[in-house]
Short mmCIF file of N, CA and C in Angstrom, two decimals:
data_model
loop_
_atom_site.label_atom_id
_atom_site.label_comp_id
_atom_site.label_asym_id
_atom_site.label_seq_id
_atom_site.Cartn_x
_atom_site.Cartn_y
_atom_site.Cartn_z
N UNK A 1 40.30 -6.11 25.28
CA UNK A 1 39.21 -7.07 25.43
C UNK A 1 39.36 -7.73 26.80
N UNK A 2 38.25 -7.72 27.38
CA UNK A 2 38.41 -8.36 28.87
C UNK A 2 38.26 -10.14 28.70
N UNK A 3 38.78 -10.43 29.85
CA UNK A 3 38.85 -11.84 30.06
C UNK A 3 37.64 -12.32 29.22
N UNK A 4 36.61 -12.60 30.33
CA UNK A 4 35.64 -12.80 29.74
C UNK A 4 34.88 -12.82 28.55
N UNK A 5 35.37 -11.67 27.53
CA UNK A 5 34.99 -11.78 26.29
C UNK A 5 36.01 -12.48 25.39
N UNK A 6 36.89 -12.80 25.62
CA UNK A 6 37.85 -13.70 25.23
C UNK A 6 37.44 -15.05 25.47
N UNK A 7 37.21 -15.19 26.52
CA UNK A 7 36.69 -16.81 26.98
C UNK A 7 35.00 -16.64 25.88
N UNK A 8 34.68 -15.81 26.21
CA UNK A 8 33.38 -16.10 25.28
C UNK A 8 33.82 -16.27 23.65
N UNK A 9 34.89 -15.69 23.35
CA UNK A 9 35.23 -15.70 22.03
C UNK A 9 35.68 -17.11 21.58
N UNK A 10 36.47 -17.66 22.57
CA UNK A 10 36.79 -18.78 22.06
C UNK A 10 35.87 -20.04 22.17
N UNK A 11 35.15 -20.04 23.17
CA UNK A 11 33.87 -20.81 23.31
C UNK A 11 32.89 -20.91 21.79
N UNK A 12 33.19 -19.90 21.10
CA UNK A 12 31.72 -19.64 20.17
C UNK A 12 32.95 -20.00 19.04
N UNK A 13 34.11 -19.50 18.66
CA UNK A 13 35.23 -20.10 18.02
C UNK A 13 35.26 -21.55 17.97
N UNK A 14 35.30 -21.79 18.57
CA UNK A 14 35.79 -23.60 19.19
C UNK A 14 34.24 -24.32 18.33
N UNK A 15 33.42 -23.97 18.62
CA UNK A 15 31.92 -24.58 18.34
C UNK A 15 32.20 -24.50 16.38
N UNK A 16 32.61 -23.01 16.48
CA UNK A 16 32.42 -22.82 14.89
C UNK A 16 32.99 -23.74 13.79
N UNK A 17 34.26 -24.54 14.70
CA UNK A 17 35.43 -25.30 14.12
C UNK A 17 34.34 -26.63 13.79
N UNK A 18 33.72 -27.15 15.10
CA UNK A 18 32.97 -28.19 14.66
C UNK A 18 31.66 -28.07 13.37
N UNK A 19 31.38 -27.15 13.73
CA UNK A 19 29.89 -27.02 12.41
C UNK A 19 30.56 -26.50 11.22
N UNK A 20 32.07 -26.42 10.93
CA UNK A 20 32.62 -25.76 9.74
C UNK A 20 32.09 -27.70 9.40
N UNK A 21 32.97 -28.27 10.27
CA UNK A 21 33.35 -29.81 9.84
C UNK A 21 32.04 -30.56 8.92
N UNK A 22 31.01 -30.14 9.56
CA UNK A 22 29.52 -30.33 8.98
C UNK A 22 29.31 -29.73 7.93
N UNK A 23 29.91 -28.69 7.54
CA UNK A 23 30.14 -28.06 6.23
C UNK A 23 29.69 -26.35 6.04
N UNK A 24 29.43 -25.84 7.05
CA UNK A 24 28.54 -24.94 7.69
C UNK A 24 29.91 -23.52 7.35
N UNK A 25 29.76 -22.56 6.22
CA UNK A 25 30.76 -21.92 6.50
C UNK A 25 30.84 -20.83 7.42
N UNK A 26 31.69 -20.02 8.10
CA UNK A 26 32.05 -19.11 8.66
C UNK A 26 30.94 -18.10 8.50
N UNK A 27 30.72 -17.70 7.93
CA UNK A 27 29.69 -16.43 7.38
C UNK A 27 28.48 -17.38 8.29
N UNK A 28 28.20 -18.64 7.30
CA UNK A 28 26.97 -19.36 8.45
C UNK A 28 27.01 -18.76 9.36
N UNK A 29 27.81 -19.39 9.85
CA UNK A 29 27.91 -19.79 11.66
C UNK A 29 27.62 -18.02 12.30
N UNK A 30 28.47 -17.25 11.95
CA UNK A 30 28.28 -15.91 12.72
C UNK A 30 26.74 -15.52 12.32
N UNK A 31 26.04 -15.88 11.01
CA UNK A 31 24.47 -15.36 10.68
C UNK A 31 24.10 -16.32 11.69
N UNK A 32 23.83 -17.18 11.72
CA UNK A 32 22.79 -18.27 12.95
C UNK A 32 23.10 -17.83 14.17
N UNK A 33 24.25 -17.54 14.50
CA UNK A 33 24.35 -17.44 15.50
C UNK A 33 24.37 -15.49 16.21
N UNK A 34 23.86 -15.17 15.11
CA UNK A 34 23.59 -13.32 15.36
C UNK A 34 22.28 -13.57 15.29
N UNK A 35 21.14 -14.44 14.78
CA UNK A 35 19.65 -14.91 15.29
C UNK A 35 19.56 -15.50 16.06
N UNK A 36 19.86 -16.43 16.78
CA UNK A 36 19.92 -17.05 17.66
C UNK A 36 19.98 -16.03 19.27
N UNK A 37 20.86 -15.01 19.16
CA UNK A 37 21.35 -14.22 20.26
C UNK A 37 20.04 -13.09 20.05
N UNK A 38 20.12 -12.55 18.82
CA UNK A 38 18.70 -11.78 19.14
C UNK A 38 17.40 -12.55 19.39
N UNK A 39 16.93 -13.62 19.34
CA UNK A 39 16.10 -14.36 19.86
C UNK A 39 16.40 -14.67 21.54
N UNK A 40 17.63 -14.90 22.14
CA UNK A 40 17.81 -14.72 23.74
C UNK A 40 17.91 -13.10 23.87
N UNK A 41 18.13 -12.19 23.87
CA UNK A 41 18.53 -11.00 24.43
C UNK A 41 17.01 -10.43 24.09
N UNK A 42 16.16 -11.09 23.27
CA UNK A 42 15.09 -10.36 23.15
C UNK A 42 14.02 -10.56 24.55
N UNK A 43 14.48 -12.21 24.76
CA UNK A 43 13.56 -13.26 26.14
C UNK A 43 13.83 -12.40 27.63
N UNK A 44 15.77 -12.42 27.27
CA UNK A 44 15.92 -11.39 28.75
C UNK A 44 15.66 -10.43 28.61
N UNK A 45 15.05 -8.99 27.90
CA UNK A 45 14.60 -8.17 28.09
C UNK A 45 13.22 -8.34 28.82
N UNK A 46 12.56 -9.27 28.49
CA UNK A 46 11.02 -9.52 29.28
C UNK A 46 11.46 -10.01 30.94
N UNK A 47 12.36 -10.32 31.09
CA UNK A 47 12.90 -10.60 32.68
C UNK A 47 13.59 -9.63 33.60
N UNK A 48 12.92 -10.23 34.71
CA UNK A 48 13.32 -8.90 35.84
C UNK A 48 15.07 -8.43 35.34
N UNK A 49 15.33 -7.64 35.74
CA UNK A 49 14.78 -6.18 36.22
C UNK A 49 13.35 -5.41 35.03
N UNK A 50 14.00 -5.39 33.82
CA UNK A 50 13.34 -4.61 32.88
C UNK A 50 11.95 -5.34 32.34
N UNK A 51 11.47 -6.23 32.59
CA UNK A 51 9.90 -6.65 32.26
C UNK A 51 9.58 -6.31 30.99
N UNK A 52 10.51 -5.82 30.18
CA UNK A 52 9.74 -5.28 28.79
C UNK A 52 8.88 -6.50 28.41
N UNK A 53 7.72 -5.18 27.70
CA UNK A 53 6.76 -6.65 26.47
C UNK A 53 7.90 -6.88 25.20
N UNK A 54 7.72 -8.63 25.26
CA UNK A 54 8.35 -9.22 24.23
C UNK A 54 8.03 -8.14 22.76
N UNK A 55 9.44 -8.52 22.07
CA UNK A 55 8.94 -8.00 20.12
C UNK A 55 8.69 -9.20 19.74
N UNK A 56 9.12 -10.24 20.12
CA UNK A 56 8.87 -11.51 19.54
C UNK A 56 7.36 -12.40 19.75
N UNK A 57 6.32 -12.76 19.23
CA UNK A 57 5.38 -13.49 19.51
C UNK A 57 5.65 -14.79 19.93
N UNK A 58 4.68 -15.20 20.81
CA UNK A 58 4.45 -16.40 22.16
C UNK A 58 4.93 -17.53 21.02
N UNK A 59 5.36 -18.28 21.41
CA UNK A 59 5.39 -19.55 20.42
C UNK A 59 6.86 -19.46 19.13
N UNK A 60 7.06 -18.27 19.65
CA UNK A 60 8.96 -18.11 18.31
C UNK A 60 9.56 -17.44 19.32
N UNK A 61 9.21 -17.36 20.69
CA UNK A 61 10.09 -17.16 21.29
C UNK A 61 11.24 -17.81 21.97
N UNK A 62 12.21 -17.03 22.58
CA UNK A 62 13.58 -18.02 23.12
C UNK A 62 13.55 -19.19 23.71
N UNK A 63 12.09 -19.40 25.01
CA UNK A 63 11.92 -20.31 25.64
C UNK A 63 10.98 -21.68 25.06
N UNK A 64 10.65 -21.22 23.39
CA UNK A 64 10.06 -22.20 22.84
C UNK A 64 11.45 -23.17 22.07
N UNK A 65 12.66 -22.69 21.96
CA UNK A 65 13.53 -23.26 21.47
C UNK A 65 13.72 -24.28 22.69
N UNK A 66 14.09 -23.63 23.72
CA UNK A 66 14.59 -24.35 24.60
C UNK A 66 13.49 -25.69 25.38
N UNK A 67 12.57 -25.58 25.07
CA UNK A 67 11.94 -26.53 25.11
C UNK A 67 11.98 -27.61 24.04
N UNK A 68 12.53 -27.47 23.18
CA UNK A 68 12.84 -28.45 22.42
C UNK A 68 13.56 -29.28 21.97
N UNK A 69 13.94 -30.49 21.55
CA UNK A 69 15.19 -31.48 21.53
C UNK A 69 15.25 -32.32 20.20
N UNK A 70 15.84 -32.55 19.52
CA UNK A 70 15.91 -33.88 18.38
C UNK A 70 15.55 -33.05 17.57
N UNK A 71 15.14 -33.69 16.38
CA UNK A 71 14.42 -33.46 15.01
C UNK A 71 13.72 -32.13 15.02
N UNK A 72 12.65 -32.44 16.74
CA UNK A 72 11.87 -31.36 16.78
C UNK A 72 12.00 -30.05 17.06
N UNK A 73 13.00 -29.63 17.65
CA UNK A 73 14.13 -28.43 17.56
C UNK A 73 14.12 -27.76 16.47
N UNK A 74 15.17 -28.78 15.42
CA UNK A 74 15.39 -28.40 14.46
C UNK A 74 14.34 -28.01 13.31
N UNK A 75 13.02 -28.42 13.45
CA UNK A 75 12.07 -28.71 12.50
C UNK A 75 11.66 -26.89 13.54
N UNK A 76 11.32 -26.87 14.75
CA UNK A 76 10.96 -25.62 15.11
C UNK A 76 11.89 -24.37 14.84
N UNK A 77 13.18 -24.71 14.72
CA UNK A 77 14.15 -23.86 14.75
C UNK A 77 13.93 -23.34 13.27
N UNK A 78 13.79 -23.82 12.39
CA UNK A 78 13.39 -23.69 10.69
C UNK A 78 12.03 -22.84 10.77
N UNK A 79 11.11 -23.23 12.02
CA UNK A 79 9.80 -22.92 11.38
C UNK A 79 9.53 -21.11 12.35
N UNK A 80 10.60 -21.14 13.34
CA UNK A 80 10.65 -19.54 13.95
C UNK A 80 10.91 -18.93 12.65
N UNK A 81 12.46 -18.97 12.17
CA UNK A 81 13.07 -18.17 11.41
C UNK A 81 11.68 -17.73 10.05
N UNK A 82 11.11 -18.67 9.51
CA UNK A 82 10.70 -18.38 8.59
C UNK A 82 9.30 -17.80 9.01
N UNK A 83 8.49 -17.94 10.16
CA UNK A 83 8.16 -17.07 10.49
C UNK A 83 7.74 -16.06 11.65
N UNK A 84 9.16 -15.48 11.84
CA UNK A 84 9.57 -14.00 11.90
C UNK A 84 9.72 -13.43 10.79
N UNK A 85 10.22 -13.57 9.64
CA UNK A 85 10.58 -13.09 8.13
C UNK A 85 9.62 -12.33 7.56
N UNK A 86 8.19 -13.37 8.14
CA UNK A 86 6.79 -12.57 7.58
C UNK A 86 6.12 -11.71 8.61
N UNK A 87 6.88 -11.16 9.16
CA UNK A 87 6.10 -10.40 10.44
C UNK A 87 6.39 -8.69 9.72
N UNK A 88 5.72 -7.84 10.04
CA UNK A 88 5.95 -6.56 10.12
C UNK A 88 6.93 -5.82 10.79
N UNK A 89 7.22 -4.94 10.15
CA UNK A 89 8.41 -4.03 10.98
C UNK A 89 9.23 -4.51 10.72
N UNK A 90 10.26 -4.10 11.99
CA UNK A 90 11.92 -4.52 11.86
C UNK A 90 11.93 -5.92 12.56
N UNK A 91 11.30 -6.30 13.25
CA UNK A 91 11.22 -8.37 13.06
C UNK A 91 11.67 -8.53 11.69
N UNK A 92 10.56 -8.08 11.10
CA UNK A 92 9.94 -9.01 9.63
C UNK A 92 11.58 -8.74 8.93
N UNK A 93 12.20 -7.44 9.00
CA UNK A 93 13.62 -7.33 8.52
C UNK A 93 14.73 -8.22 8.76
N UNK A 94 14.56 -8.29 9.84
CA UNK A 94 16.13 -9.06 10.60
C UNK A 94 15.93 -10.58 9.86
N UNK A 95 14.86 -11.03 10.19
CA UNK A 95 14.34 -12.39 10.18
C UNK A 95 13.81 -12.83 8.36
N UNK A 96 13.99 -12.15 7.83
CA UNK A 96 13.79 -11.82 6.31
C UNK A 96 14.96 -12.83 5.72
N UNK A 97 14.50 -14.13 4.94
CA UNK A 97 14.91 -15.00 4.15
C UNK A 97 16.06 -15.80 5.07
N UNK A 98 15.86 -15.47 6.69
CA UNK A 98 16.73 -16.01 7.21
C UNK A 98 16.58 -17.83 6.94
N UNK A 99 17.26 -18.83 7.23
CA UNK A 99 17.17 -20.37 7.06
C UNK A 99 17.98 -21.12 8.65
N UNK A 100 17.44 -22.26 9.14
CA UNK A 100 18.09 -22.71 9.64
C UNK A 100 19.38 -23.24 9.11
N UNK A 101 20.72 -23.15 9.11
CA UNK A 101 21.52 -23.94 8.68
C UNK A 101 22.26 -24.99 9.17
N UNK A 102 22.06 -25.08 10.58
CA UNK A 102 22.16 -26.04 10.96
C UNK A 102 21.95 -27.35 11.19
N UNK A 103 21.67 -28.56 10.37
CA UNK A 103 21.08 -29.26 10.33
C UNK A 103 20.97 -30.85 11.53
N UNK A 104 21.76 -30.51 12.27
CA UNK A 104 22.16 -31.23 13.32
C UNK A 104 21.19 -31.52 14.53
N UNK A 105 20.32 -31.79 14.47
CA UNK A 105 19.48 -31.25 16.12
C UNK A 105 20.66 -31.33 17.01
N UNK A 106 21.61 -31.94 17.24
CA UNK A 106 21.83 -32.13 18.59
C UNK A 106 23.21 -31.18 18.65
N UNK A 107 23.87 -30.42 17.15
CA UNK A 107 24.78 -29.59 17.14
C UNK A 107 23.96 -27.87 17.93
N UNK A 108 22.45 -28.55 16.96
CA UNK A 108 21.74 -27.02 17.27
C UNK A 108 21.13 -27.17 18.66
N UNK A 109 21.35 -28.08 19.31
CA UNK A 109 21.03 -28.04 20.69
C UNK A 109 21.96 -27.55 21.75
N UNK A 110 23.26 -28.12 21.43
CA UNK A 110 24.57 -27.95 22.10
C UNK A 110 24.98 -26.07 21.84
N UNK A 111 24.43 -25.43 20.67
CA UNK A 111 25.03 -23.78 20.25
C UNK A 111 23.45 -23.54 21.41
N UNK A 112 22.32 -23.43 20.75
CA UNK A 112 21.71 -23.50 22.10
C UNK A 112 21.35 -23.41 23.31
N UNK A 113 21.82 -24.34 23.99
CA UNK A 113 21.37 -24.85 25.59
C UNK A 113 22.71 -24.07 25.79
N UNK A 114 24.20 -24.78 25.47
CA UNK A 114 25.32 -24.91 26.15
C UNK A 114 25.63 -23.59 26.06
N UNK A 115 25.38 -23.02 24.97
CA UNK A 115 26.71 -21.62 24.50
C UNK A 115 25.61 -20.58 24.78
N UNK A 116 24.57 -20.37 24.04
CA UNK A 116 23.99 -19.56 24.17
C UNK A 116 23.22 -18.88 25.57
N UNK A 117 22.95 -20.55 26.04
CA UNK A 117 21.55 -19.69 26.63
C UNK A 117 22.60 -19.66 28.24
N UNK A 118 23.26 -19.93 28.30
CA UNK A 118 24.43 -20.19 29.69
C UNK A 118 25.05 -18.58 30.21
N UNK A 119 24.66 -17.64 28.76
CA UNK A 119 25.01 -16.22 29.26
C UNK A 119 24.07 -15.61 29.34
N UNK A 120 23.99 -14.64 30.06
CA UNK A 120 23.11 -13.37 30.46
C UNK A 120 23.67 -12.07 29.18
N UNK A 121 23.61 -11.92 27.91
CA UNK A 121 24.04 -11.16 27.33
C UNK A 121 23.71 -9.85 27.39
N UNK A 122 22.00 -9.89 27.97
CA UNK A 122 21.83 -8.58 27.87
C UNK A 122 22.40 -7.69 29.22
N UNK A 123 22.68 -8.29 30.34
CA UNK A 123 23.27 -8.20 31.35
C UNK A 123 25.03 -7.96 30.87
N UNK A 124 25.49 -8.10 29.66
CA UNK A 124 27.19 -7.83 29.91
C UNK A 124 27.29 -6.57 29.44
N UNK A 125 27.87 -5.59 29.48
CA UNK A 125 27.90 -4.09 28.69
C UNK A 125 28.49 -4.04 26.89
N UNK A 126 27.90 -3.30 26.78
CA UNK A 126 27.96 -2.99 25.19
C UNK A 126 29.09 -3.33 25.00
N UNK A 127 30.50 -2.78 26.16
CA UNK A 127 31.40 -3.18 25.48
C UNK A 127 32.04 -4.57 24.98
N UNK A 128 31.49 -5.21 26.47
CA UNK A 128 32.19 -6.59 25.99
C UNK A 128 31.67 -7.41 25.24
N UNK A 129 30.15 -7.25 24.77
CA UNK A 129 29.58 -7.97 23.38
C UNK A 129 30.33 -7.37 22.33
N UNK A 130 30.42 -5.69 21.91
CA UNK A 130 31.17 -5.59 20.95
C UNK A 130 32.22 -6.27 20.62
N UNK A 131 33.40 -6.25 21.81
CA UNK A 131 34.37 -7.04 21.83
C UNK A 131 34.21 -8.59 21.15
N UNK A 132 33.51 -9.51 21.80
CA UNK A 132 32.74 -10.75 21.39
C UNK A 132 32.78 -10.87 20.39
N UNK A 133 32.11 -10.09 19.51
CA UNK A 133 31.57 -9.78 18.11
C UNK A 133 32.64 -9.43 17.52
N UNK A 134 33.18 -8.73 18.17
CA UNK A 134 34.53 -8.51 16.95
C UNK A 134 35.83 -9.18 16.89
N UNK A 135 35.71 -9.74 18.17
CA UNK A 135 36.66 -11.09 18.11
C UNK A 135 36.35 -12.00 16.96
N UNK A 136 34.96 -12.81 17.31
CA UNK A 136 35.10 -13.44 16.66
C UNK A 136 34.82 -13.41 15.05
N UNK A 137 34.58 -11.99 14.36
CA UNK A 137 34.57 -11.36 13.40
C UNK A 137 36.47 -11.77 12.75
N UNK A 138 37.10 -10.98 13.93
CA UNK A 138 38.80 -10.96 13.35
C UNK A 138 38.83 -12.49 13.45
N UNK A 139 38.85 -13.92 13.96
CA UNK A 139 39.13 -14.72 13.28
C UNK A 139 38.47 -15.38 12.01
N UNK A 140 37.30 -14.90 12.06
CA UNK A 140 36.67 -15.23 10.47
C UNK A 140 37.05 -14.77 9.83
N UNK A 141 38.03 -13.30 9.73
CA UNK A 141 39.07 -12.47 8.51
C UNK A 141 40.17 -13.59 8.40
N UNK A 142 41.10 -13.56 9.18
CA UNK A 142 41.98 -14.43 9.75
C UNK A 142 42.13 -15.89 9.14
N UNK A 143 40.74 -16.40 8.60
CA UNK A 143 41.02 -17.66 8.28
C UNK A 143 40.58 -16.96 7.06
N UNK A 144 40.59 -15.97 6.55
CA UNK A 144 40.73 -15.83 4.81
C UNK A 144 41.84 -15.16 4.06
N UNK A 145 42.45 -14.76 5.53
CA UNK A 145 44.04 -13.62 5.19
C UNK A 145 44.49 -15.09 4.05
N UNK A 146 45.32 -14.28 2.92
CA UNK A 146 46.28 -15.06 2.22
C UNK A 146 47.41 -15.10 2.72
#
């Protein structure tokens, strides 16, 4: 695992410790935060270099989160998930009975602004998201080893 995905591992680790505290379990935290990342990696695909057309519709997209702060975040962050769920195709799959669980605006601002949107993910190579992902996969085992 390269530097970098280590530092990313523990960054998204470190966060997870606080929203456990909120009551938010492990399983949570990696589901919100595996929507959350396909909602950015979907935004940078529409940005230079690759211009793709969005899968996501105007208004549940990445940059509608980020326009948002407080209550109203969170009240939007609830109202993407639920609907993408009703969309067709493989949207309507991923996004299917998903929930905000975060109930924090300003926790779900900080995973967000700070953690999320601060990387270029679709820009790092397959490998080192895998890595990412499976880092922080092995400490969610890790805190259930007996």
């Amino acid at each position: 695992m390269t530097n970098h995905s280590q530092q990313i591992v523990q960054k998204l680790w470190n966060y997870c410790n606080v929203l456990r505290d909120d009551g938010l379990s492990y399983g949570d935290y990696v589901e919100q935060l595996t929507l959350l990342l396909f909602l950015k990696m979907a935004h940078e695909r529409t940005q230079p270099p690759l211009r793709q057309a969005s899968v996501v519709p105007e208004g549940f997209h990445w940059p509608s989160l980020m326009s948002k702060d407080g209550d109203a975040l969170e009240t939007h962050c609830r109202h993407i998930l639920e609907e993408l769920g009703k969309k067709d195709g493989m949207l309507g799959i991923i996004f299917r009975k998903a929930q905000n669980k975060i109930q924090d605006p300003a926790k779900l601002k900080r995973l967000i602004a700070d953690l999320i949107d601060r990387e270029k993910w679709s820009a790092m190579g397959t490998d080192a998201k895998g890595y990412a992902y499976e880092g922080l996969l092995e400490k969610v085992a890790s805190t259930h080893a007996v």
